[in-house]
Coordinates of C-alpha atoms (C1' of nucleotides) in Angstrom, one line a residue:
Chain A
M180 CA 50.3 89.8 149.3
V181 CA 53.4 91.4 148.0
G182 CA 53.1 95.1 147.1
V183 CA 50.1 95.6 149.5
V184 CA 50.8 97.7 152.5
Q185 CA 49.8 95.6 155.4
S186 CA 48.7 98.3 157.8
V187 CA 46.6 100.1 155.2
D188 CA 45.0 96.8 154.1
R189 CA 44.1 96.1 157.8
A190 CA 42.9 99.6 158.5
L191 CA 40.5 99.5 155.6
S192 CA 39.3 96.1 156.6
I193 CA 38.5 97.6 160.0
L194 CA 36.5 100.4 158.3
E195 CA 34.6 97.9 156.2
L196 CA 33.8 95.7 159.2
I197 CA 32.6 98.6 161.3
S198 CA 30.4 99.9 158.5
N199 CA 28.2 96.8 159.0
Y200 CA 27.5 97.7 162.6
N201 CA 25.6 100.9 163.3
E202 CA 25.8 100.3 167.0
G203 CA 29.6 100.1 166.8
L204 CA 32.1 97.4 167.6
G205 CA 34.5 96.7 170.4
I206 CA 38.2 96.1 170.0
T207 CA 37.9 92.5 170.9
D208 CA 35.1 91.9 168.3
I209 CA 37.2 93.5 165.6
S210 CA 40.3 91.7 166.7
E211 CA 38.5 88.3 166.5
S212 CA 36.7 89.0 163.3
L213 CA 39.8 90.0 161.4
G214 CA 42.3 87.8 163.2
L215 CA 44.4 90.7 164.3
H216 CA 46.0 91.4 167.6
K217 CA 44.1 93.6 170.0
S218 CA 46.9 96.1 170.3
T219 CA 47.2 96.2 166.5
V220 CA 43.5 97.0 166.2
H221 CA 43.7 99.6 168.9
R222 CA 46.6 101.3 167.2
L223 CA 44.9 101.3 163.8
L224 CA 41.7 102.6 165.3
G225 CA 43.6 105.3 166.9
T226 CA 44.8 106.4 163.5
L227 CA 41.3 106.2 162.1
I228 CA 40.1 108.4 164.9
Y229 CA 42.9 110.8 164.3
K230 CA 41.8 111.0 160.7
G231 CA 38.2 111.5 161.7
Y232 CA 36.7 108.3 160.2
V233 CA 35.9 106.7 163.5
V234 CA 34.7 107.8 167.0
Q235 CA 34.6 105.9 170.2
D236 CA 31.3 106.0 172.0
Q237 CA 32.2 107.3 175.5
V238 CA 29.5 105.2 177.1
S239 CA 29.7 101.8 175.4
L240 CA 33.4 102.3 174.5
K241 CA 32.5 100.9 171.1
Y242 CA 34.0 102.2 168.0
K243 CA 31.7 103.5 165.3
L244 CA 32.0 105.3 161.9
T245 CA 31.5 109.0 161.6
T246 CA 29.9 110.5 158.5
K247 CA 33.3 111.4 157.0
L248 CA 33.3 108.3 154.7
F249 CA 29.8 109.3 153.5
E250 CA 31.0 112.9 152.8
L251 CA 34.0 111.7 150.9
G252 CA 32.0 109.2 149.0
N253 CA 29.5 111.9 148.0
K254 CA 32.2 114.1 146.5
I255 CA 32.9 111.4 143.9
I256 CA 29.2 111.2 143.0
E257 CA 28.5 114.9 142.8
G258 CA 30.8 115.7 139.9
K259 CA 29.5 112.9 137.7
D260 CA 27.3 113.4 134.8
I261 CA 25.1 110.7 133.2
L262 CA 27.2 110.4 130.1
E263 CA 30.4 109.9 131.9
A264 CA 28.8 107.5 134.3
S265 CA 27.2 105.4 131.6
K266 CA 30.1 105.0 129.3
A267 CA 31.6 101.7 130.6
H268 CA 28.2 100.2 131.3
T269 CA 26.6 100.9 127.9
E270 CA 29.6 99.6 126.1
A271 CA 29.5 96.4 128.2
L272 CA 25.8 96.0 127.4
M273 CA 26.4 96.4 123.7
R274 CA 29.1 93.8 123.7
R275 CA 26.9 91.4 125.6
L276 CA 23.9 91.7 123.4
N277 CA 25.5 92.9 120.2
E278 CA 22.7 95.4 119.6
V279 CA 22.6 99.2 119.5
V280 CA 22.5 100.9 122.9
H281 CA 21.1 104.4 123.3
L282 CA 21.4 106.8 126.2
V283 CA 18.8 109.6 126.4
I284 CA 17.8 112.4 128.7
R285 CA 14.6 114.4 128.7
D286 CA 14.0 117.8 127.3
G287 CA 10.5 119.0 127.7
T288 CA 8.1 116.6 126.0
D289 CA 11.0 114.9 124.1
I290 CA 13.9 112.6 124.7
V291 CA 17.3 113.6 123.4
Y292 CA 19.9 111.1 122.4
I293 CA 23.1 111.9 124.1
D294 CA 25.0 108.7 123.4
K295 CA 24.8 105.7 121.1
V296 CA 27.0 102.6 121.1
E297 CA 26.9 100.1 118.3
A298 CA 28.9 97.2 117.0
S299 CA 31.1 97.8 114.0
D300 CA 31.6 95.1 111.4
S301 CA 34.9 94.0 112.7
F302 CA 33.3 93.1 116.0
S303 CA 35.1 96.0 117.7
M304 CA 33.0 98.6 119.5
M305 CA 32.4 102.0 118.1
R306 CA 30.6 105.1 119.3
M307 CA 28.7 106.8 116.5
A308 CA 28.2 110.5 116.4
S309 CA 25.2 109.9 114.1
N310 CA 21.9 110.6 115.7
I311 CA 23.4 112.1 118.8
G312 CA 21.3 115.1 119.6
R313 CA 18.3 113.8 117.7
R314 CA 14.9 114.1 119.4
S315 CA 11.9 111.9 119.7
P316 CA 8.7 112.2 121.7
L317 CA 8.6 110.7 125.1
Y318 CA 5.2 108.9 124.7
S319 CA 6.2 106.7 121.8
T320 CA 9.6 105.5 122.7
S321 CA 10.7 102.8 125.1
V322 CA 13.1 105.2 126.8
G323 CA 10.5 107.9 127.1
K324 CA 7.9 105.5 128.5
A325 CA 10.5 104.1 130.9
M326 CA 11.1 107.6 132.2
L327 CA 7.5 108.6 132.4
A328 CA 6.6 105.5 134.3
F329 CA 8.7 106.7 137.2
M330 CA 7.7 110.3 137.3
D331 CA 4.8 112.0 139.1
E332 CA 1.4 111.4 137.6
E333 CA 0.7 115.1 137.3
E334 CA 3.9 115.6 135.4
V335 CA 3.0 112.8 133.1
A336 CA -0.4 114.4 132.4
E337 CA 1.3 117.7 131.7
I338 CA 3.7 116.2 129.3
W339 CA 0.9 114.2 127.6
N340 CA -1.1 117.4 127.2
A341 CA 1.8 119.3 125.8
S342 CA 2.7 116.6 123.4
K343 CA 1.3 116.4 119.9
I344 CA 0.1 112.8 120.0
V345 CA 0.5 111.3 116.5
K346 CA -0.2 107.7 115.5
L347 CA 3.2 106.9 114.0
T348 CA 2.3 103.3 113.4
E349 CA -0.8 101.3 114.0
K350 CA 0.6 100.2 117.3
T351 CA 1.2 103.7 118.8
I352 CA -0.8 104.3 121.9
T353 CA -2.8 107.5 121.5
D354 CA -5.4 107.1 124.3
F355 CA -4.4 108.6 127.7
D356 CA -6.1 106.0 129.9
E357 CA -4.6 103.2 127.9
F358 CA -1.2 105.0 128.2
M359 CA -1.5 105.2 132.0
K360 CA -2.2 101.5 132.1
E361 CA 0.9 100.9 130.0
L362 CA 3.0 103.0 132.5
E363 CA 1.6 100.9 135.4
K364 CA 2.7 97.8 133.6
I365 CA 6.2 99.3 133.1
R366 CA 6.4 100.1 136.8
Q367 CA 5.6 96.5 137.5
L368 CA 8.2 95.1 135.1
G369 CA 10.9 97.7 135.6
Y370 CA 11.4 98.1 131.9
A371 CA 9.5 99.6 128.9
E372 CA 9.0 98.1 125.5
D373 CA 8.5 99.9 122.2
D374 CA 6.9 97.2 120.1
E375 CA 6.9 98.9 116.7
E376 CA 5.1 101.9 118.2
N377 CA 7.6 104.3 116.7
E378 CA 8.8 102.5 113.6
L379 CA 7.6 99.3 112.0
G380 CA 10.1 96.5 112.2
V381 CA 12.0 98.0 115.1
R382 CA 11.6 96.9 118.7
C383 CA 13.3 98.6 121.7
I384 CA 13.6 97.8 125.4
G385 CA 14.3 100.7 127.7
A386 CA 14.9 101.2 131.4
P387 CA 15.1 104.3 133.5
I388 CA 18.2 105.8 135.2
F389 CA 17.8 107.4 138.6
N390 CA 20.0 110.1 140.2
R391 CA 21.1 110.4 143.8
W392 CA 17.8 112.0 144.7
G393 CA 15.9 109.1 143.4
E394 CA 14.6 111.2 140.5
V395 CA 14.5 109.9 136.8
E396 CA 17.6 111.4 135.1
G397 CA 17.5 109.5 131.8
A398 CA 17.2 106.1 130.3
I399 CA 19.0 103.6 128.2
S400 CA 17.6 101.2 125.5
I401 CA 18.5 98.3 123.3
S402 CA 17.0 98.5 119.9
G403 CA 17.1 96.3 116.9
P404 CA 15.0 94.6 114.2
T405 CA 12.0 92.5 115.3
I406 CA 13.7 89.5 113.6
R407 CA 16.6 89.6 116.1
I408 CA 14.7 91.1 119.1
T409 CA 12.0 88.5 119.2
K410 CA 9.1 88.2 121.6
E411 CA 10.8 85.2 123.1
K412 CA 14.0 87.0 123.8
I413 CA 12.5 90.0 125.4
D414 CA 12.6 88.8 129.0
E415 CA 16.2 87.9 128.8
I416 CA 17.2 91.1 127.1
A417 CA 15.1 93.2 129.5
E418 CA 17.0 91.8 132.5
E419 CA 20.3 92.9 131.0
V420 CA 19.0 96.4 130.2
K421 CA 17.6 96.8 133.7
K422 CA 20.8 95.6 135.3
C423 CA 22.8 98.0 133.1
A424 CA 20.5 101.0 134.0
Y425 CA 20.7 100.1 137.6
S426 CA 24.5 100.1 137.5
I427 CA 24.5 103.5 135.9
S428 CA 22.0 104.8 138.6
K429 CA 24.4 103.5 141.2
E430 CA 27.3 105.4 139.7
L431 CA 25.2 108.5 139.9
G432 CA 24.6 108.0 143.5
Y433 CA 21.2 106.3 143.5
R434 CA 20.5 104.3 146.6
G435 CA 17.7 102.0 145.8
Chain B
M130 CA 52.5 112.0 165.6
V131 CA 53.1 109.2 168.0
G132 CA 50.5 106.5 168.0
V133 CA 49.4 107.3 164.4
V134 CA 50.2 104.6 161.9
Q135 CA 52.1 106.5 159.2
S136 CA 51.1 104.4 156.1
V137 CA 47.4 104.5 157.1
D138 CA 47.5 108.2 157.7
R139 CA 49.1 108.7 154.3
A140 CA 46.8 106.3 152.4
L141 CA 43.8 108.1 153.8
S142 CA 45.3 111.5 152.9
I143 CA 45.6 110.1 149.3
L144 CA 42.0 109.1 149.3
E145 CA 40.9 112.5 150.6
L146 CA 43.0 114.3 148.0
I147 CA 41.8 112.2 145.1
S148 CA 38.2 112.8 146.2
N149 CA 38.5 116.4 145.1
Y150 CA 39.4 115.5 141.5
N151 CA 36.8 113.7 139.5
E152 CA 39.1 113.5 136.6
G153 CA 41.6 111.7 138.7
L154 CA 45.2 112.5 139.7
G155 CA 48.6 111.2 138.6
I156 CA 51.2 109.9 140.9
T157 CA 53.4 112.9 140.6
D158 CA 50.5 115.3 141.4
I159 CA 49.8 113.3 144.5
S160 CA 53.4 113.0 145.5
E161 CA 53.9 116.7 145.2
S162 CA 50.7 117.7 147.0
L163 CA 51.3 115.5 149.9
G164 CA 55.1 115.7 150.0
L165 CA 55.5 112.0 149.7
H166 CA 57.9 110.1 147.6
K167 CA 56.6 108.8 144.2
S168 CA 57.3 105.2 145.0
T169 CA 55.6 105.6 148.3
V170 CA 52.5 107.0 146.6
H171 CA 52.6 104.2 144.0
R172 CA 52.7 101.5 146.7
L173 CA 49.9 103.0 148.7
L174 CA 47.8 103.4 145.6
G175 CA 48.4 99.8 144.8
T176 CA 47.0 98.9 148.1
L177 CA 44.0 101.1 147.6
I178 CA 43.4 99.5 144.2
Y179 CA 43.8 96.1 145.8
K180 CA 41.1 97.0 148.3
G181 CA 38.8 98.4 145.6
Y182 CA 38.8 102.1 146.5
V183 CA 40.8 103.4 143.6
V184 CA 41.1 102.5 139.9
Q185 CA 43.6 103.6 137.4
D186 CA 42.3 105.0 134.2
Q187 CA 43.9 102.9 131.5
V188 CA 44.0 105.8 129.0
S189 CA 45.1 108.7 131.1
L190 CA 46.9 106.6 133.7
K191 CA 45.3 108.8 136.3
Y192 CA 44.1 107.4 139.6
K193 CA 40.5 108.0 140.5
L194 CA 38.1 106.8 143.2
T195 CA 35.5 104.1 142.7
T196 CA 32.1 104.2 144.2
K197 CA 33.2 101.9 147.1
L198 CA 33.7 104.8 149.5
F199 CA 30.2 106.0 148.6
E200 CA 28.7 102.6 149.3
L201 CA 30.6 102.2 152.6
G202 CA 29.5 105.6 153.6
N203 CA 25.9 104.9 152.8
K204 CA 25.8 101.8 155.0
I205 CA 26.4 104.1 158.0
I206 CA 23.5 106.4 157.0
E207 CA 21.0 103.7 156.1
G208 CA 20.6 102.3 159.6
K209 CA 20.2 105.6 161.3
D210 CA 16.9 106.9 162.6
I211 CA 16.1 110.5 163.4
L212 CA 16.0 110.1 167.1
E213 CA 19.4 108.4 167.3
A214 CA 20.9 110.9 164.8
S215 CA 19.6 113.9 166.8
K216 CA 20.6 112.9 170.3
A217 CA 24.0 114.5 170.5
H218 CA 23.0 117.6 168.5
T219 CA 19.8 118.5 170.5
E220 CA 21.7 118.1 173.7
A221 CA 24.4 120.4 172.5
L222 CA 21.8 122.9 171.4
M223 CA 20.1 122.8 174.8
R224 CA 23.3 123.4 176.6
R225 CA 24.2 126.3 174.4
L226 CA 20.9 128.1 174.7
N227 CA 19.7 126.7 178.0
E228 CA 16.1 126.3 176.7
V229 CA 13.9 123.3 176.0
V230 CA 14.6 121.5 172.7
H231 CA 12.0 119.4 171.0
L232 CA 12.3 116.9 168.3
V233 CA 9.2 116.0 166.3
I234 CA 8.1 114.0 163.3
R235 CA 4.8 114.2 161.3
D236 CA 1.9 112.0 161.6
G237 CA -0.9 113.0 159.3
T238 CA -2.0 116.5 160.1
D239 CA -0.1 116.5 163.4
I240 CA 3.4 116.7 164.7
V241 CA 4.3 114.1 167.3
Y242 CA 7.0 114.8 169.9
I243 CA 9.5 112.1 169.9
D244 CA 12.2 113.7 172.1
K245 CA 12.6 116.6 174.5
V246 CA 15.8 117.8 176.1
E247 CA 15.7 120.3 178.9
A248 CA 18.0 121.7 181.6
S249 CA 17.6 120.4 185.1
D250 CA 18.0 122.7 188.1
S251 CA 21.5 121.5 188.8
F252 CA 22.6 122.6 185.4
S253 CA 23.1 119.0 184.3
M254 CA 21.1 117.9 181.3
M255 CA 18.1 115.7 181.5
R256 CA 15.8 114.0 179.0
M257 CA 12.2 114.2 180.1
A258 CA 9.7 111.5 179.3
S259 CA 6.9 114.0 179.8
N260 CA 5.2 115.1 176.7
I261 CA 6.9 112.6 174.5
G262 CA 4.2 111.2 172.2
R263 CA 2.0 114.3 172.6
R264 CA 0.5 115.7 169.4
S265 CA -0.1 119.2 168.1
P266 CA -1.4 120.4 164.8
L267 CA 1.1 121.2 162.1
Y268 CA -0.3 124.6 161.2
S269 CA 0.0 126.3 164.5
T270 CA 3.5 125.1 165.7
S271 CA 7.0 126.3 164.7
V272 CA 8.1 122.8 163.9
G273 CA 4.9 122.0 161.9
K274 CA 5.3 125.2 159.9
A275 CA 9.0 124.5 159.3
M276 CA 8.1 121.1 157.9
L277 CA 5.2 122.4 155.8
A278 CA 7.3 125.1 154.3
F279 CA 9.5 122.5 152.7
M280 CA 6.8 120.2 151.4
D281 CA 4.9 120.1 148.1
E282 CA 2.3 122.8 147.8
E283 CA -0.4 120.2 147.0
E284 CA 0.5 118.3 150.1
V285 CA 0.3 121.4 152.2
A286 CA -3.1 122.1 150.8
E287 CA -4.3 118.6 151.6
I288 CA -3.0 118.9 155.1
W289 CA -4.6 122.3 155.6
N290 CA -8.0 121.0 154.3
A291 CA -7.8 117.9 156.5
S292 CA -6.9 120.0 159.6
K293 CA -9.5 121.5 161.9
I294 CA -8.3 125.1 161.9
V295 CA -8.8 126.6 165.3
K296 CA -7.9 130.0 166.5
L297 CA -5.9 128.9 169.6
T298 CA -4.8 132.5 170.4
E299 CA -5.5 135.7 168.6
K300 CA -2.2 135.3 166.8
T301 CA -3.0 131.9 165.2
I302 CA -3.1 132.1 161.4
T303 CA -6.4 130.8 160.1
D304 CA -6.5 132.1 156.6
F305 CA -5.0 129.9 153.9
D306 CA -3.5 132.6 151.7
E307 CA -2.0 134.3 154.7
F308 CA -0.6 130.9 155.8
M309 CA 1.0 130.3 152.4
K310 CA 2.7 133.7 152.6
E311 CA 4.0 132.7 156.0
L312 CA 5.5 129.5 154.5
E313 CA 7.2 131.5 151.8
K314 CA 8.8 133.7 154.5
I315 CA 9.9 130.5 156.3
R316 CA 11.5 129.2 153.1
Q317 CA 13.4 132.5 152.8
L318 CA 14.6 132.5 156.4
G319 CA 15.2 128.8 156.8
Y320 CA 13.4 128.7 160.1
A321 CA 9.8 129.1 161.5
E322 CA 8.6 131.1 164.4
D323 CA 5.7 130.4 166.6
D324 CA 5.0 133.8 168.1
E325 CA 2.4 132.9 170.7
E326 CA 0.2 131.3 168.0
N327 CA -0.2 128.1 170.0
E328 CA -0.1 129.4 173.6
L329 CA 0.2 132.9 174.9
G330 CA 3.5 133.8 176.5
V331 CA 5.4 131.0 174.7
R332 CA 7.6 131.6 171.7
C333 CA 9.2 128.8 169.6
I334 CA 11.7 128.7 166.8
G335 CA 11.8 125.6 164.6
A336 CA 13.8 124.3 161.7
P337 CA 13.2 121.3 159.4
I338 CA 15.3 118.1 159.2
F339 CA 15.8 116.5 155.8
N340 CA 16.6 112.9 155.1
R341 CA 18.9 111.5 152.5
W342 CA 16.3 111.9 149.8
G343 CA 16.0 115.6 150.5
E344 CA 12.5 115.0 152.0
V345 CA 11.4 116.6 155.2
E346 CA 11.7 114.0 157.9
G347 CA 11.1 116.0 161.0
A348 CA 11.9 119.2 162.8
I349 CA 13.5 120.6 166.0
S350 CA 12.6 123.6 168.0
I351 CA 13.6 125.8 170.8
S352 CA 10.8 127.0 173.0
G353 CA 10.6 129.2 176.0
P354 CA 8.7 132.2 177.6
T355 CA 8.6 135.4 175.6
I356 CA 10.5 137.1 178.4
R357 CA 13.5 135.0 177.7
I358 CA 13.1 134.4 174.0
T359 CA 12.7 138.1 173.1
K360 CA 12.2 139.5 169.6
E361 CA 15.8 140.8 169.7
K362 CA 17.3 137.4 170.4
I363 CA 15.3 135.6 167.6
D364 CA 17.9 136.0 164.9
E365 CA 20.7 134.7 167.0
I366 CA 18.7 131.8 168.3
A367 CA 17.3 130.9 164.9
E368 CA 20.9 130.6 163.6
E369 CA 21.7 128.0 166.3
V370 CA 18.5 126.1 165.6
K371 CA 19.1 126.0 161.9
K372 CA 22.7 124.9 162.3
C373 CA 21.6 122.1 164.6
A374 CA 18.8 120.9 162.3
Y375 CA 21.3 121.0 159.4
S376 CA 23.8 118.8 161.4
I377 CA 21.1 116.3 162.1
S378 CA 20.1 116.3 158.4
K379 CA 23.7 115.6 157.5
E380 CA 23.7 112.6 159.9
L381 CA 20.7 111.3 158.1
G382 CA 22.5 111.5 154.8
Y383 CA 21.1 114.8 153.6
R384 CA 23.3 116.3 150.9
G385 CA 22.3 119.9 150.7
Chain C
dA93 C1' 65.1 110.4 116.7
dA94 C1' 66.3 112.5 120.8
dA95 C1' 64.9 114.6 124.9
dC96 C1' 61.7 114.7 128.3
dA97 C1' 58.1 113.5 131.6
dA98 C1' 55.6 110.3 134.0
dA99 C1' 54.8 105.8 135.8
dT100 C1' 56.7 101.7 137.5
dT101 C1' 60.0 98.4 139.6
dT102 C1' 63.9 97.0 142.3
dC103 C1' 66.3 96.6 146.5
dG104 C1' 69.2 97.6 150.6
dT105 C1' 68.3 99.9 154.9
dA106 C1' 66.3 101.6 159.1
dT107 C1' 62.4 103.2 160.4
dT108 C1' 58.0 101.7 161.6
dA109 C1' 54.5 98.7 162.7
dT110 C1' 54.1 94.7 165.3
dG111 C1' 52.4 91.6 169.1
dA112 C1' 53.5 89.7 173.7
dA113 C1' 52.8 91.1 178.0
dA114 C1' 51.6 94.0 181.6
dC115 C1' 48.3 97.2 183.3
dT116 C1' 43.8 99.4 184.2
dA117 C1' 38.9 99.7 184.4
dA118 C1' 34.6 97.9 184.5
dT119 C1' 31.3 94.2 184.8
dT120 C1' 29.8 89.7 186.6
dA121 C1' 29.9 85.8 189.6
dT122 C1' 30.8 83.9 194.1
Chain D
dA44 C1' 32.1 92.5 199.7
dT45 C1' 35.6 90.3 197.1
dA46 C1' 37.2 87.6 193.6
dA47 C1' 37.1 86.4 188.9
dT48 C1' 36.3 87.6 184.4
dT49 C1' 36.1 90.4 180.4
dA50 C1' 37.3 94.4 177.7
dG51 C1' 40.2 98.3 176.8
dT52 C1' 44.7 100.5 177.0
dT53 C1' 49.8 101.2 177.3
dT54 C1' 54.5 99.8 177.0
dC55 C1' 58.5 98.1 174.7
dA56 C1' 61.9 95.1 172.5
dT57 C1' 62.2 93.0 168.0
dA58 C1' 62.1 92.1 163.2
dA59 C1' 59.3 92.6 159.8
dT60 C1' 57.7 96.0 157.1
dA61 C1' 57.4 100.2 154.7
dC62 C1' 60.5 103.3 153.0
dG63 C1' 62.8 106.2 149.4
dA64 C1' 66.9 106.4 146.3
dA65 C1' 67.9 105.1 142.0
dA66 C1' 67.2 102.6 137.9
dT67 C1' 64.0 101.2 134.4
dT68 C1' 60.2 101.3 131.5
dT69 C1' 56.6 103.7 128.9
dG70 C1' 54.7 107.3 126.6
dT71 C1' 54.7 112.1 124.9
dT72 C1' 56.7 116.2 123.1
dT73 C1' 60.1 118.8 120.6

DNA sequence: AAACAAATTTCGTATTATGAAACTAATTAT
DNA sequence: ATAATTAGTTTCATAATACGAAATTTGTTT
């Protein structure tokens, strides 16, 4: 590998190897696993200890990681907001499915659109300012339901009670018990569907985004006309949406 | 620094530096901050990119960290249990204060002792098997109250209702409202006191331990006779107990 | 369009990391 | 109890490796 600094490459390999062993690893183990000389491993470990990434257990003499890597890693996550973290992932999702992707967060009983990615005619991607900032109720959208499904039951009830439940189409769910059953189904599947509940002829598939505390932070959705987003395609599309939402969650520090 | 591998030292310094800048850093910035030559920085960054720790933003050309460090760091945390994570810290606390240190977790309405560190006559440390596994109610112990103070109010109420509230000493709190006020005080102070509420002549100071999800996972306490643990000393001791509990929380991946 | 700033690449050199071997300590077998 | 084995540590001569000066490319600002 030309251009790659050997000792750095090796040192990082050692870190990666040790990270798999909570009990720690001995020099010989490491040396054999990585095909490095014992003294080389010893020297590199010395450097990692000097930098505070590794400690040697004084009883077993095994080398184990400290929490320094964890702390460093956290700093990256802390400063990230959902929009920034989503960017690359929503764009990729749009390109894959060639349908509009929305990113939303919650504000009270509503969802607020904070990003929208759609295909332009020329097959290049574009990010539309239109609709950003628009609000919709939680209870009648795929993104909203995806979020509610992973929130506390009490909070869901509060939001339901505070919402003005309106039958936007004949498919809108307006009964609380029925709605709770719907949420249970969403929990099972891991995604939510808006099957013309908000607007006739439009179908959406949404999945929740979790933050580093395991709390729902937002959601993404794919939406399009029922002619393109057919019942048959839903499973396939939902998988992509879920995968994308999970990737974003991971960027935010979710450990699921 | 003899024995320290220069390039590894430098590469890790670069990682540490970049971790402070979510927007990323340019080669010149890094080179100036660390007093390294530009080409050296470039080469080391190349290696870090090759290993997946860093990416270069194609627009700004700035170098930023990926989530790889975060993922590596998490692996260390995931396998840790509270007993293992506490070991070194509780021992250090005992040595510092020369009083018994307890580690507990919750089981229903009780706390269960899972570790105890006390000084032996000969001033060397020993870990007593005695009392490990013993149970006490949450509501009347410093550790229990420390845990309750950082749990949901509803859960606290449930536990209170499920507990058989007994006046163990004249100081035991048996009124719910008074108890909730006590918890509020504990939240303010960050530690809980058992001022002869469980046993006359014994005073304890407890602090909660949080896990990576920010949930209460257990608690530690210092306990001793009221002659040694005097009212005047409480502040000072509490600081030590809090610090210790916080260190353990950090080992478990708590990001507070 | 020129000047500037920043990133990247090249390359000769010597510093630096390397690994063989010797050494020490601890554990296991005889 | 002693030898043998296994694992960790230290030393040191060698050459491979990382280094940094300088040149080049790329992009931005005046």
